Every structure is written in C-alpha cells, then in structure tokens.
C-alpha cells in the first residue's frame, strides 16, 4: 500500500521529538508499509538534503536504544522529503496538492502538528484545493480547543471539509501498550467482568503524576493548566475505558459509543460541588531526588501572579446501574513525589471476617508508566502456625518481561493506525465535546474563585486537601495505604 504522510509543522518539537522517531521505529521493526513517503512542511527555506541533515542532528537526542545507526538513518531518510510552505498562502496548498497528485498514493495522511488555532484555517485551505477526497485522512493533535466553544468551532471547521471517518483526533495515551491491555483485561478475559461493578468495587483511582516541572514551556502551560492538559483528555479517556460497558464488537464506533455513554453518565459539576469535590494546586519550591527545584511562579515565562493550576484532584461518580455510588478519584500534577501513571481498582472488604487481625481489601493496580503491567494484591497465610494473621502478597505481571519482542510505542501505534485507517484508538468529535462539557463548570467556578490554587511543595503528593478529599469517603490514595 503506497502512502504519503505529511507533517504540517515539520520543524516543530512534536515532529522531531515524537513523530519522526516513532516512524523510524516502525521502519526499523518492518511495520511501516512499503511505498511510503514522509513530507515535512514548514516555513523554513530548506532542501530535502538539508532537512535530512537537520533531522539527523535531532535524532542524536533520542534515547540510545531507539537512536538509528548512520546506515539505518540513511535508509530511513530516503523516505523523507521537505517542502517550504506558508500556511496562510492559498497557492502553497495548491502546490502541495500537485506534489501529492503527481504520485497518486493509495492513502494520504495529513498530520496537523501545529498550534490548534491554525486547524480551522488549514482545513479550509485543504478543502478549497480538493485535498479532502476519500483517500485523505487528517490527524488533529491535542489540545483540541481551549473550552467547549473553541472545540466545537474546530469540529465544525473539520466537519465542513472532512467526513467524521476521515478525522483522527489523537490522544497519545490511547496508543500506550498498557492502555491497550485495559481492553484486553476487561473484554478478553472472563475473570474480572463479573466483579467489575459496584457490588465488588469500593473505589477507583486514576493517577497521572509527573516529577518534572513546566521547564521551558511556561508560557504555553500557563494558558492551559493541568485540568485542560491532562484531565479533560488523558484521564477521562482512561476513565471511560475502565467504566464502559462491553462493546458489541471491536469496531471503532461500537467502542466509542460505549465511551460516550460513560461521559454522558458522569455526575455533573455545580459551583458548590466544585468547591467540595475538586482540589487545585500549584507547586512551590521543593526538592526532587535530593535536588532543589524552583516553584512554579519562578519558572521561565510564568507570570509572577499566575493562578494557573499545576495539580488537580477530583471526585466524581458514574451515574448508571453498574457504578452507582462508586467514587472515581482522578489526580494529576507536576513536581510530584514520583513519576507514576496508574489505575488502582480497590475492591470491597470480605463481608464476614474469619481470620484475626486487620483485613486489607484486595486491589488491582494497572501500571501505565514508568512500568507497564498488572499487580493483583491478595491476602494469604504464611503457614507458620495456627491462628496467624493474613499477609499481603502480590501477583505481579511485567508486560515488558512477559513479551520479550519489541513492543510498539504509543505514537508508533497511532501513526500506523492512521495510515491503515483504523479509528479505534482515536477520539470522536462527540466524545471530545462531551468531555469539555463536563469540565467546563470547573473552569467557570475557578474563574469566579479569587482564592486561587492551594500551594504544595515540589516533591510532595500535592496539597493536603487532596488526601482529605479521599479520606472523607473513608479511603486513601494508594501510596498512603
């Protein structure tokens, strides 16, 4: 299958840090379809050869094991081309169309790795020159809008040019192998499904924690914040995969229909419930791995009076028969104690105790990063004598060890899916808009709240109020148990 993959924003950070290395891994693994061309477009005046040399220098910053040898890069670079393009110039789009039409590939993938405010104009220009025929797919990188209104505006612009089946809204978390195993765990095994409901589960916790601060991205991050950056997309997508009903098939729309039902079933926020069930924080100076780090307000390009949140913890519920009354806790933040992304399913305690001592309920830990695996925590007897207390034990599965062959990374998987036209791991417009609809009352409440975010020390697990949020229900975060 011949394909042309075009990166708008071909010299941007996303392209050279994530997308090109992911494509190289697909090439190295023999997964990239033959007959492909990769075209980077940007404003810079470069030739194919100069762009390839520029990219080769950037590849030196890629992790060692994923870095190409000179011979590998030479083979991969033969697929790469460059075209100067001003995205505001209509004739440049016609030139791009002529370049693509000259070969007439089976598939054309247009990846908008640009700022979202350019999406509308780019899509309109693509439609004007006819680069929206049935061989074309458009990939939209997050963030898709700043609020519900802007997301709807982008979707309207895309919908005027492309059919929904041509629009691939990317959330790279959905491409992680560990997230794929959420689907396999739930719907490929009969073991958990009978227990996957309110009668057996006490609460579910989703944590997306980072040790890093905002670094040099202060200007961008200050206009975004943790709620938009992580909760509205990544965390909610994980919640839908955990809470969704079994789809009728592995078809993209069957899966996305069930995810949408979860989003529509989430308990809506009011100004009062935001004050009660949402905690926002902002990191201050502290210590990470023994090294002092600055507070958020001291980061580069961050306003001294910023009220941008770098931490969010919230409590919600899914109002349906399966999950009624089960609290879901979502938490994300920068400069936290660990780099840790995981989902913890806490089961209810046994209904009648017959063993002495405390009885810790079972829990299932789905590890997303830095480790990738499953840990089932049980209770057992050591067998040292009569009347002994139960001892916690774990069944621990490390997927990287269990599957010795090279596993496919998130962007690698999603790029290959976009080329193949598989929509299962991409977000539909109604999903995306419903997620914005759900978080918008939080944004509105914060805009009216002059108290601002709660401070927390870098290297901690966030404001103390986040622990109190969970303790109010008689539970605690996983690291506190």
Coordinates of C-alpha atoms in Angstrom, one line a residue:
X1 CA 0.0 0.0 0.0
X2 CA 1.6 3.3 -1.1
X3 CA 1.0 6.3 1.3
X4 CA 2.1 9.9 1.7
X5 CA 2.3 11.2 5.2
X6 CA 2.5 15.0 5.5
X7 CA 3.6 16.7 8.7
X8 CA 2.4 20.3 9.0
X9 CA 4.8 21.8 11.5
X10 CA 7.7 19.8 10.1
X11 CA 10.3 21.6 12.1
X12 CA 8.3 21.8 15.3
X13 CA 9.2 20.0 18.6
X14 CA 6.4 17.4 18.3
X15 CA 7.6 16.3 14.8
X16 CA 11.2 15.8 15.6
X17 CA 10.9 14.7 19.3
X18 CA 8.0 12.3 18.9
X19 CA 6.6 11.7 15.4
X20 CA 9.8 11.1 13.3
X21 CA 11.4 8.9 16.0
X22 CA 8.1 6.9 16.1
X23 CA 8.1 6.5 12.4
X24 CA 11.7 5.4 12.5
X25 CA 10.9 2.7 15.0
X26 CA 8.1 1.5 12.7
X27 CA 10.6 1.4 9.9
X28 CA 13.2 -0.4 12.0
X29 CA 10.6 -3.0 13.0
X30 CA 9.5 -3.6 9.5
X31 CA 5.9 -2.4 10.2
X32 CA 5.9 0.7 8.0
X33 CA 4.1 -0.2 4.8
X34 CA 6.3 -0.2 1.7
X35 CA 5.8 2.5 -0.9
X36 CA 5.7 5.4 1.6
X37 CA 6.8 9.0 1.5
X38 CA 7.1 11.3 4.5
X39 CA 6.8 15.0 3.8
X40 CA 7.7 17.7 6.3
X41 CA 6.3 21.2 5.5
X42 CA 7.3 24.4 7.3
X43 CA 8.2 28.0 6.6
X44 CA 11.9 27.4 6.6
X45 CA 13.7 27.6 3.3
X46 CA 15.3 24.1 3.1
X47 CA 16.0 21.4 0.6
X48 CA 15.3 17.7 1.2
X49 CA 19.0 17.1 1.9
X50 CA 19.3 20.0 4.4
X51 CA 16.2 18.9 6.2
X52 CA 17.5 15.3 6.5
X53 CA 20.8 16.6 7.9
X54 CA 18.9 18.8 10.4
X55 CA 16.7 15.8 11.4
X56 CA 19.8 13.6 11.8
X57 CA 21.2 16.0 14.3
X58 CA 17.9 16.0 16.3
X59 CA 18.0 12.2 16.3
X60 CA 21.1 12.4 18.5
X61 CA 18.8 13.4 21.4
X62 CA 16.7 10.3 21.0
X63 CA 17.1 7.6 23.7
X64 CA 20.1 5.4 22.9
X65 CA 18.4 2.1 22.1
X66 CA 16.0 4.0 19.8
X67 CA 18.7 6.0 18.0
X68 CA 19.4 5.0 14.4
X69 CA 22.8 4.0 13.2
X70 CA 24.2 6.0 10.3
X71 CA 23.2 3.2 7.9
X72 CA 19.7 2.9 9.4
X73 CA 19.2 6.7 9.2
X74 CA 20.4 6.8 5.6
X75 CA 17.8 4.2 4.6
X76 CA 15.0 5.9 6.6
X77 CA 15.9 9.3 5.3
X78 CA 15.4 8.2 1.7
X79 CA 11.7 8.3 2.5
X80 CA 11.8 11.9 3.8
X81 CA 11.1 15.0 1.8
X82 CA 10.7 18.7 2.6
X83 CA 8.6 21.4 1.2
X84 CA 8.5 25.1 2.1
X85 CA 5.0 26.2 2.8
X86 CA 3.4 29.3 4.3
X87 CA 0.1 28.1 5.8
X88 CA -1.5 31.4 5.1
X89 CA -0.9 31.3 1.4
X90 CA -3.6 29.6 -0.7
X91 CA -1.2 28.9 -3.7
X92 CA 1.1 26.9 -1.4
X93 CA -1.7 24.4 -0.8
X94 CA -2.2 24.0 -4.5
X95 CA 1.5 23.3 -4.8
X96 CA 1.2 20.7 -2.1
X97 CA -1.8 19.1 -3.9
X98 CA 0.2 19.0 -7.2
X99 CA 3.1 17.3 -5.4
X100 CA 0.8 14.7 -3.9
X101 CA -1.2 14.2 -7.1
X102 CA 1.9 13.5 -9.2
X103 CA 2.2 10.1 -7.5
X104 CA -1.4 9.5 -6.6
X105 CA -0.7 7.3 -3.5
X106 CA -3.3 4.9 -2.1
X107 CA -3.5 6.9 1.1
X108 CA -2.7 10.5 2.1
X109 CA -2.4 11.3 5.8
X110 CA -2.2 15.0 6.7
X111 CA -0.9 15.4 10.3
X112 CA -1.6 18.8 11.8
X113 CA 1.3 19.0 14.3
X114 CA 0.7 22.8 14.7
X115 CA -0.9 25.1 17.2
X116 CA -4.7 24.3 17.4
X117 CA -5.6 27.9 16.4
X118 CA -4.3 27.1 12.9
X119 CA -6.5 24.0 12.5
X120 CA -9.5 25.9 11.1
X121 CA -7.6 27.8 8.5
X122 CA -5.6 24.8 7.4
X123 CA -8.7 22.6 7.0
X124 CA -10.5 25.3 5.0
X125 CA -7.5 25.7 2.6
X126 CA -7.2 21.9 2.2
X127 CA -10.9 21.8 1.2
X128 CA -10.5 24.7 -1.2
X129 CA -7.9 22.8 -3.2
X130 CA -9.6 19.5 -3.0
X131 CA -7.3 17.8 -0.6
X132 CA -10.2 16.2 1.2
X133 CA -11.1 13.3 -1.2
X134 CA -11.8 9.8 0.0
X135 CA -8.1 8.9 0.1
X136 CA -7.2 11.6 2.5
X137 CA -7.2 11.4 6.3
X138 CA -6.5 14.3 8.7
X139 CA -4.8 13.8 12.1
X140 CA -5.5 16.5 14.7
X141 CA -3.1 16.8 17.6
X142 CA -4.2 17.9 21.1
X143 CA -5.1 20.2 22.7
X144 CA -8.3 20.4 20.6
X145 CA -9.6 23.7 21.8
X146 CA -9.4 25.7 25.0
X147 CA -13.0 25.2 26.0
X148 CA -16.3 23.7 24.7
X149 CA -16.9 26.7 22.3
X150 CA -13.5 26.5 20.7
X151 CA -13.6 22.7 20.4
X152 CA -17.0 23.0 18.7
X153 CA -15.6 25.6 16.3
X154 CA -12.7 23.4 15.4
X155 CA -15.0 20.4 14.9
X156 CA -17.4 22.5 12.7
X157 CA -14.4 23.6 10.5
X158 CA -13.2 20.0 10.2
X159 CA -16.7 18.7 9.5
X160 CA -17.2 21.2 6.7
X161 CA -14.2 19.7 4.9
X162 CA -13.8 16.1 6.1
X163 CA -16.2 13.3 6.9
X164 CA -16.0 12.0 10.5
X165 CA -14.4 8.8 9.3
X166 CA -11.5 10.9 7.9
X167 CA -10.8 12.8 11.1
X168 CA -8.3 11.2 13.5
X169 CA -8.2 13.1 16.8
X170 CA -5.2 11.8 18.6
X171 CA -4.7 11.2 22.3
X172 CA -1.3 9.5 22.6
X173 CA -2.2 7.9 25.9
X174 CA -4.6 5.6 23.9
X175 CA -1.7 4.3 22.0
X176 CA 0.3 3.1 25.0
X177 CA 0.6 -0.7 25.2
X178 CA -0.6 -0.7 28.8
X179 CA -3.8 1.2 27.8
X180 CA -4.4 -1.4 25.1
X181 CA -4.2 -4.0 27.9
X182 CA -7.1 -2.3 29.6
X183 CA -9.3 -3.5 26.8
X184 CA -7.7 -7.0 26.8
X185 CA -8.0 -7.2 30.6
X186 CA -11.7 -6.4 30.6
X187 CA -13.0 -7.9 27.4
X188 CA -10.6 -10.6 26.5
X189 CA -10.9 -12.4 29.9
X190 CA -13.8 -13.8 31.8
X191 CA -12.1 -13.4 35.2
X192 CA -12.9 -9.8 36.1
X193 CA -16.1 -8.9 34.3
X194 CA -18.4 -10.5 37.0
X195 CA -16.6 -8.4 39.6
X196 CA -16.4 -5.2 37.6
X197 CA -19.3 -3.4 39.3
X198 CA -20.5 -1.6 42.4
X199 CA -21.2 -4.8 44.4
X200 CA -17.5 -5.7 44.3
X201 CA -15.6 -2.4 43.8
X202 CA -15.2 0.2 46.6
X203 CA -13.5 2.9 44.6
X204 CA -11.3 3.5 41.5
X205 CA -8.3 5.9 41.4
X206 CA -6.6 7.2 38.3
X207 CA -3.2 8.9 38.9
X208 CA -1.1 10.7 36.2
X209 CA 1.8 12.1 38.2
X210 CA 5.0 13.8 36.9
X211 CA 8.2 14.7 38.7
X212 CA 9.1 17.3 36.0
X213 CA 8.0 20.9 36.2
X214 CA 6.9 23.1 33.3
X215 CA 10.5 23.7 32.2
X216 CA 10.7 26.0 29.2
X217 CA 7.0 25.5 28.4
X218 CA 5.9 28.1 31.0
X219 CA 4.1 30.4 28.5
X220 CA 2.2 27.6 26.9
X221 CA 1.4 25.8 30.2
X222 CA 0.2 29.0 31.9
X223 CA -2.5 29.3 29.4
X224 CA -3.5 25.7 29.7
X225 CA -3.1 24.2 33.2
X226 CA -3.4 20.7 34.5
X227 CA -7.2 20.4 34.0
X228 CA -7.0 21.0 30.3
X229 CA -3.7 19.4 29.7
X230 CA -4.3 16.1 31.4
X231 CA -7.8 15.6 32.9
X232 CA -10.0 16.7 30.0
X233 CA -8.4 14.2 27.7
X234 CA -6.0 11.6 29.1
X235 CA -7.6 10.9 32.5
X236 CA -11.2 11.0 31.1
X237 CA -10.3 8.6 28.3
X238 CA -8.8 6.2 30.9
X239 CA -12.0 6.5 33.0
X240 CA -14.2 5.7 30.0
X241 CA -12.2 2.5 29.3
X242 CA -12.4 1.4 32.9
X243 CA -16.1 2.2 33.2
X244 CA -17.6 1.4 29.8
X245 CA -20.0 -1.5 29.1
X246 CA -18.7 -4.3 26.9
X247 CA -19.0 -3.1 23.2
X248 CA -20.8 -5.4 20.8
X249 CA -17.6 -5.7 18.7
X250 CA -14.1 -4.4 18.3
X251 CA -15.4 -1.9 15.7
X252 CA -14.3 1.7 16.3
X253 CA -17.8 3.2 16.6
X254 CA -19.0 0.3 18.8
X255 CA -16.2 1.2 21.3
X256 CA -16.6 4.9 21.0
X257 CA -20.4 4.7 21.5
X258 CA -19.8 3.0 24.9
X259 CA -17.2 5.5 25.9
X260 CA -19.6 8.3 25.1
X261 CA -22.3 6.8 27.3
X262 CA -19.8 6.9 30.2
X263 CA -19.0 10.6 29.6
X264 CA -22.7 11.4 29.5
X265 CA -23.3 9.4 32.7
X266 CA -20.6 11.3 34.7
X267 CA -22.1 13.3 37.6
X268 CA -22.2 16.9 36.5
X269 CA -20.5 19.6 38.5
X270 CA -22.0 22.7 40.0
X271 CA -20.3 25.6 41.7
X272 CA -21.0 24.0 45.1
X273 CA -19.7 20.6 44.1
X274 CA -16.5 22.1 42.5
X275 CA -15.7 23.7 45.9
X276 CA -16.3 20.4 47.6
X277 CA -15.0 17.7 45.2
X278 CA -12.2 19.4 43.2
X279 CA -8.8 20.4 44.6
X280 CA -6.4 22.6 42.6
X281 CA -2.8 23.2 43.5
X282 CA 0.3 25.0 42.3
X283 CA 3.8 23.8 43.2
X284 CA 6.2 25.9 45.2
X285 CA 10.0 25.4 45.6
X286 CA 11.0 22.0 47.0
X287 CA 13.3 19.0 46.4
X288 CA 13.2 16.3 43.7
X289 CA 15.6 13.4 44.2
X290 CA 17.7 15.5 46.6
X291 CA 18.0 18.4 44.3
X292 CA 16.3 21.8 44.9
X293 CA 13.8 22.9 42.3
X294 CA 12.1 26.3 41.8
X295 CA 8.4 26.9 42.4
X296 CA 6.0 27.4 39.5
X297 CA 6.0 31.2 39.8
X298 CA 9.8 31.2 39.4
X299 CA 9.8 29.2 36.2
X300 CA 10.7 30.8 32.9
X301 CA 7.9 32.8 31.2
X302 CA 5.5 32.3 34.1
X303 CA 3.8 35.5 35.3
X304 CA 4.6 36.3 38.9
X305 CA 0.9 36.5 39.8
X306 CA -0.2 33.4 37.9
X307 CA -3.2 31.4 39.3
X308 CA -2.6 28.5 36.8
X309 CA -3.1 25.1 38.4
X310 CA -0.3 22.5 38.2
X311 CA -2.3 19.9 40.2
X312 CA -5.8 18.7 40.2
X313 CA -7.6 16.0 42.2
X314 CA -11.3 15.4 41.9
X315 CA -14.0 13.1 42.9
X316 CA -16.8 12.0 40.6
X317 CA -19.3 9.2 40.0
X318 CA -20.7 7.4 37.0
X319 CA -24.5 7.6 37.4
X320 CA -25.6 4.2 36.0
X321 CA -26.6 0.8 37.3
X322 CA -23.1 -0.7 37.1
X323 CA -21.3 2.1 39.0
X324 CA -23.9 3.9 41.1
X325 CA -22.3 5.1 44.4
X326 CA -18.7 4.1 43.5
X327 CA -16.4 7.1 43.7
X328 CA -13.9 7.7 41.0
X329 CA -10.9 9.8 42.0
X330 CA -8.8 11.5 39.3
X331 CA -5.4 13.1 40.1
X332 CA -2.7 14.7 38.1
X333 CA 0.1 17.1 38.8
X334 CA 3.6 18.3 38.1
X335 CA 6.6 18.2 40.5
X336 CA 5.1 15.3 42.5
X337 CA 6.9 12.7 44.5
X338 CA 7.1 10.1 41.7
X339 CA 6.6 9.8 38.0
X340 CA 3.7 7.4 38.1
X341 CA 0.7 6.7 35.9
X342 CA -1.6 4.0 37.2
X343 CA -5.2 2.9 37.8
X344 CA -6.0 1.4 41.1
X345 CA -9.2 -0.7 41.5
X346 CA -9.9 -1.1 45.2
X347 CA -12.3 -4.0 45.9
X348 CA -14.6 -4.1 48.8
X349 CA -13.6 -6.0 52.0
X350 CA -14.8 -9.5 52.7
X351 CA -18.4 -9.4 54.1
X352 CA -17.5 -11.6 57.1
X353 CA -14.1 -11.9 58.6
X354 CA -12.9 -15.3 60.0
X355 CA -9.2 -14.5 60.3
X356 CA -7.6 -12.4 63.1
X357 CA -6.0 -9.0 62.6
X358 CA -6.7 -6.3 60.0
X359 CA -8.0 -7.5 56.7
X360 CA -6.7 -5.4 53.8
X361 CA -9.1 -5.4 50.8
X362 CA -7.8 -6.8 47.5
X363 CA -6.8 -4.3 44.8
X364 CA -5.8 -4.4 41.2
X365 CA -3.1 -2.0 40.1
X366 CA -2.9 -1.3 36.4
X367 CA 0.5 0.2 35.8
X368 CA 0.8 2.6 32.8
X369 CA 4.3 4.2 33.3
X370 CA 7.1 4.1 34.0
X371 CA 6.4 0.4 34.5
X372 CA 3.9 -1.4 32.3
X373 CA 2.0 -4.2 33.9
X374 CA -0.6 -5.5 36.3
X375 CA -0.4 -6.2 40.0
X376 CA -3.1 -8.1 41.9
X377 CA -2.8 -7.7 45.6
X378 CA -4.2 -10.6 47.6
X379 CA -4.1 -12.0 51.2
X380 CA -2.5 -15.3 52.1
X381 CA -1.2 -17.3 55.1
X382 CA 2.5 -18.0 55.5
X383 CA 1.7 -21.3 57.1
X384 CA 3.7 -20.8 60.2
X385 CA 1.1 -21.9 62.7
X386 CA -2.5 -21.9 63.9
X387 CA -4.4 -18.6 64.1
X388 CA -1.9 -16.5 62.2
X389 CA -2.9 -13.2 60.6
X390 CA -3.1 -12.9 56.8
X391 CA -0.2 -11.4 54.9
X392 CA -0.5 -9.3 51.8
X393 CA 1.0 -10.9 48.7
X394 CA 1.1 -9.8 45.0
X395 CA 0.7 -11.4 41.7
X396 CA 2.9 -9.1 39.6
X397 CA 3.0 -9.1 35.8
X398 CA 5.6 -7.1 33.9
X399 CA 4.5 -6.9 30.3
X400 CA 7.9 -5.9 29.1
X401 CA 9.3 -9.1 30.5
X402 CA 6.4 -11.3 29.6
X403 CA 6.6 -10.1 25.9
X404 CA 10.2 -10.3 25.0
X405 CA 9.8 -8.9 21.5
X406 CA 10.0 -5.2 20.8
X407 CA 6.7 -3.6 21.8
X408 CA 5.1 -0.8 19.8
X409 CA 5.2 2.7 21.3
X410 CA 2.2 5.0 21.5
X411 CA 2.9 7.3 18.6
X412 CA 4.2 4.4 16.5
X413 CA 1.0 2.5 17.0
X414 CA -1.2 5.6 16.3
X415 CA 0.7 6.6 13.2
X416 CA 0.4 3.1 11.8
X417 CA -3.3 3.1 12.6
X418 CA -3.8 6.4 10.9
X419 CA -2.1 5.1 7.8
X420 CA -4.2 2.0 7.9
X421 CA -7.4 3.9 8.6
X422 CA -8.1 2.2 11.9
X423 CA -10.1 4.6 14.1
X424 CA -10.4 2.5 17.3
X425 CA -7.8 4.5 19.3
X426 CA -8.9 7.9 18.1
X427 CA -11.4 10.2 19.7
X428 CA -14.7 11.0 18.0
X429 CA -15.9 14.6 18.0
X430 CA -18.9 14.0 20.2
X431 CA -16.7 12.3 22.8
X432 CA -14.3 15.2 22.8
X433 CA -17.1 17.8 23.1
X434 CA -18.8 15.9 25.9
X435 CA -15.5 15.8 27.9
X436 CA -15.3 19.6 27.5
X437 CA -18.9 19.9 28.5
X438 CA -18.2 18.0 31.7
X439 CA -15.0 20.0 32.8
X440 CA -16.4 23.5 31.8
X441 CA -18.3 24.0 35.1
X442 CA -14.9 23.5 36.9
X443 CA -13.3 26.2 34.7
X444 CA -16.2 28.5 35.3
X445 CA -16.1 28.0 39.1
X446 CA -12.3 28.7 39.2
X447 CA -12.7 31.8 37.1
X448 CA -15.1 33.2 39.8
X449 CA -12.9 32.0 42.7
X450 CA -10.4 34.6 43.8
X451 CA -8.6 32.3 46.3
X452 CA -6.6 30.6 43.6
X453 CA -4.8 27.2 43.8
X454 CA -3.5 25.7 47.0
X455 CA 0.3 25.7 47.3
X456 CA 2.2 22.4 47.7
X457 CA 5.9 21.7 48.0
X458 CA 7.6 20.2 44.9
X459 CA 8.4 16.6 45.7
X460 CA 5.2 16.0 47.7
X461 CA 2.0 14.4 46.6
X462 CA 0.2 17.7 46.3
X463 CA -2.0 19.7 48.7
X464 CA -3.2 18.1 51.9
X465 CA -6.7 18.8 50.7
X466 CA -6.3 16.0 48.1
X467 CA -5.8 13.4 50.8
X468 CA -8.8 14.9 52.7
X469 CA -10.9 14.6 49.6
X470 CA -10.5 10.8 49.6
X471 CA -10.4 10.4 53.4
X472 CA -13.9 12.0 53.5
X473 CA -15.2 8.7 52.0
X474 CA -13.2 6.6 54.3
X475 CA -10.5 5.8 51.7
X476 CA -6.9 6.9 51.0
X477 CA -4.7 7.2 48.0
X478 CA -2.7 4.2 47.0
X479 CA 0.7 5.5 48.3
X480 CA -1.0 6.2 51.7
X481 CA -2.3 2.7 52.3

